[in-house]
C-alpha positions as semicolon CSV with decimal commas, in nm:
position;residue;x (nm);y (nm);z (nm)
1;X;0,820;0,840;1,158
2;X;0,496;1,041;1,263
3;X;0,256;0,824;1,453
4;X;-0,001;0,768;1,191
5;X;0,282;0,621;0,995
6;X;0,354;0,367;1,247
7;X;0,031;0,260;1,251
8;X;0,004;0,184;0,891
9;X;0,337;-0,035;0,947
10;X;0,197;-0,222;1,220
11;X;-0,118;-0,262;1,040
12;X;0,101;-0,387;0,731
13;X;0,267;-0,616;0,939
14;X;-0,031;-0,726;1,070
15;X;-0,159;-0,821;0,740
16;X;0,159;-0,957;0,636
17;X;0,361;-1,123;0,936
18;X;0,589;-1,323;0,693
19;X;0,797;-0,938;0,604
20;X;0,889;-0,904;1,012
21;X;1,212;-1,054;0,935
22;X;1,293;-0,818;0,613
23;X;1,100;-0,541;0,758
24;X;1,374;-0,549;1,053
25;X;1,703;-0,679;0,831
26;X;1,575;-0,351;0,639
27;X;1,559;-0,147;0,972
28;X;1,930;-0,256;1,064
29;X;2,058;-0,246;0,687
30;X;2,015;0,141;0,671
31;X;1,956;0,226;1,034
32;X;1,618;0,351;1,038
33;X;1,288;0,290;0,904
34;X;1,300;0,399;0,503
35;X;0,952;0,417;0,503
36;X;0,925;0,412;0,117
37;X;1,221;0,143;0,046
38;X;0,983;-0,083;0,276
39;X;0,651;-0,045;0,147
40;X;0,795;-0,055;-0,214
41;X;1,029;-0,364;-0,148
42;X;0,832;-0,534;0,150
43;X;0,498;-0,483;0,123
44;X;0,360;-0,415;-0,156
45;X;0,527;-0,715;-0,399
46;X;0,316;-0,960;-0,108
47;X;0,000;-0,725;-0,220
48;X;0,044;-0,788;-0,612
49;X;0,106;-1,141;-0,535
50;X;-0,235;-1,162;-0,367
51;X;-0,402;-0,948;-0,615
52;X;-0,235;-1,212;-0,952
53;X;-0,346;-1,514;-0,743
54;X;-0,698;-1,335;-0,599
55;X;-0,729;-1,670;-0,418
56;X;-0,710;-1,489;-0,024
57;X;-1,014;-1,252;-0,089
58;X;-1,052;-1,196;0,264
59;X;-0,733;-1,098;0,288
60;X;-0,780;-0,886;0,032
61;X;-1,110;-0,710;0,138
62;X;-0,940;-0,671;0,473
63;X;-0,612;-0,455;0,298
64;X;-0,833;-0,257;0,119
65;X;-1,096;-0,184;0,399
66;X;-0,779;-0,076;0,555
67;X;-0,668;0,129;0,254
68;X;-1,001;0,283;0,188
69;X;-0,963;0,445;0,601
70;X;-0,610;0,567;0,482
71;X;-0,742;0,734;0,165
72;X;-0,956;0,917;0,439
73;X;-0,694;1,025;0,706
74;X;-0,604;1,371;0,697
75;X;-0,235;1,316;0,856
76;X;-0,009;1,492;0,530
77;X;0,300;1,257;0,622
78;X;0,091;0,953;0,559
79;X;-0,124;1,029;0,240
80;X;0,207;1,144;0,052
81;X;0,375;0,783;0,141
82;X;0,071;0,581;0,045
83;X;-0,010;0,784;-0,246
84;X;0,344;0,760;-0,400
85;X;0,419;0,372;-0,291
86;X;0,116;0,189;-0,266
87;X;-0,082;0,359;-0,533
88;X;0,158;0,438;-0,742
89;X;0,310;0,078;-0,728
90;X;-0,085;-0,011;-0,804
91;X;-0,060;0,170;-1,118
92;X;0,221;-0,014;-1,291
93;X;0,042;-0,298;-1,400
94;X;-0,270;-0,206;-1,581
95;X;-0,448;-0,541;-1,521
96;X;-0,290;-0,553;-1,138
97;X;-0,494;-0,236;-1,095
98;X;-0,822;-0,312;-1,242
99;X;-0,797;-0,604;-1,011
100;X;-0,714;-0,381;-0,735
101;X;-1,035;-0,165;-0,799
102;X;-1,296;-0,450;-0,768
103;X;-1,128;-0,421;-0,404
104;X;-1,097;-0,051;-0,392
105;X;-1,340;0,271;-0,266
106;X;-1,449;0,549;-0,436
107;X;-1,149;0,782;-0,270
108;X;-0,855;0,537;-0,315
109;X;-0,958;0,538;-0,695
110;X;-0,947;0,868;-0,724
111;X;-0,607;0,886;-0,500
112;X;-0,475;0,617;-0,721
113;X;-0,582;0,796;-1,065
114;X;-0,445;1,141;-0,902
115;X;-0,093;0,950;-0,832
116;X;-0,069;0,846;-1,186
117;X;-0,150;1,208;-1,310
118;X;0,151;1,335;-1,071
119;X;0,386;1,101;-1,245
120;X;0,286;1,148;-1,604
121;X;0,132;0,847;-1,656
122;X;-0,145;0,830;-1,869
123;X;-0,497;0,754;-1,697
């Protein structure tokens, strides 16, 4: 895991401190960090709760402030991960995502369209 990578786990962890536990069963299940198993699994089912409830809107602001500096980051290792987990996760629920983009910038939106393109979903 590239250090740019780390960061965006601590920062999820930050966000969500309830997923240390399974974030660290998941680390000593498989042995290492499967960076995509724990977004997928970990983090992002506590974002679409918070997105069906839209009761934490700080929270909420705060993720995607955070997700708006990712869509910016030019570190390859990262983009790829957040583009095929968190966006693409964002994209299986069509009214989970048009909540999402009340919260979202102008480059995660097009990030998030681009991911469903590279799966062949429609947009």
């Amino acid at each position: 895991m590239n250090k740019k990578t780390e960061e965006f786990f601590k920062k999820m962890l930050h966000f969500f401190p309830s997923t240390e536990a399974a974030y660290k069963e998941s680390i000593a299940t498989y042995g290492e960090v499967l960076e995509t198993i724990i977004v997928e699994n970990i983090f992002m089912p506590e974002i679409i709760k918070l997105l069906k409830e839209e009761k934490n809107i700080n929270l909420l602001e705060s993720i995607f402030k955070y997700f708006d500096e990712v869509s910016n980051d030019k570190d390859a290792h990262l983009m790829n991960l957040f583009s095929v987990t968190v966006l693409e996760v964002l994209g299986n629920d069509r009214s989970i995502l048009e909540t999402a983009r009340k919260y979202m910038g102008t480059k995660a939106i097009e990030l998030q369209i681009q991911a469903d393109r590279d799966i062949g979903r429609r947009v």
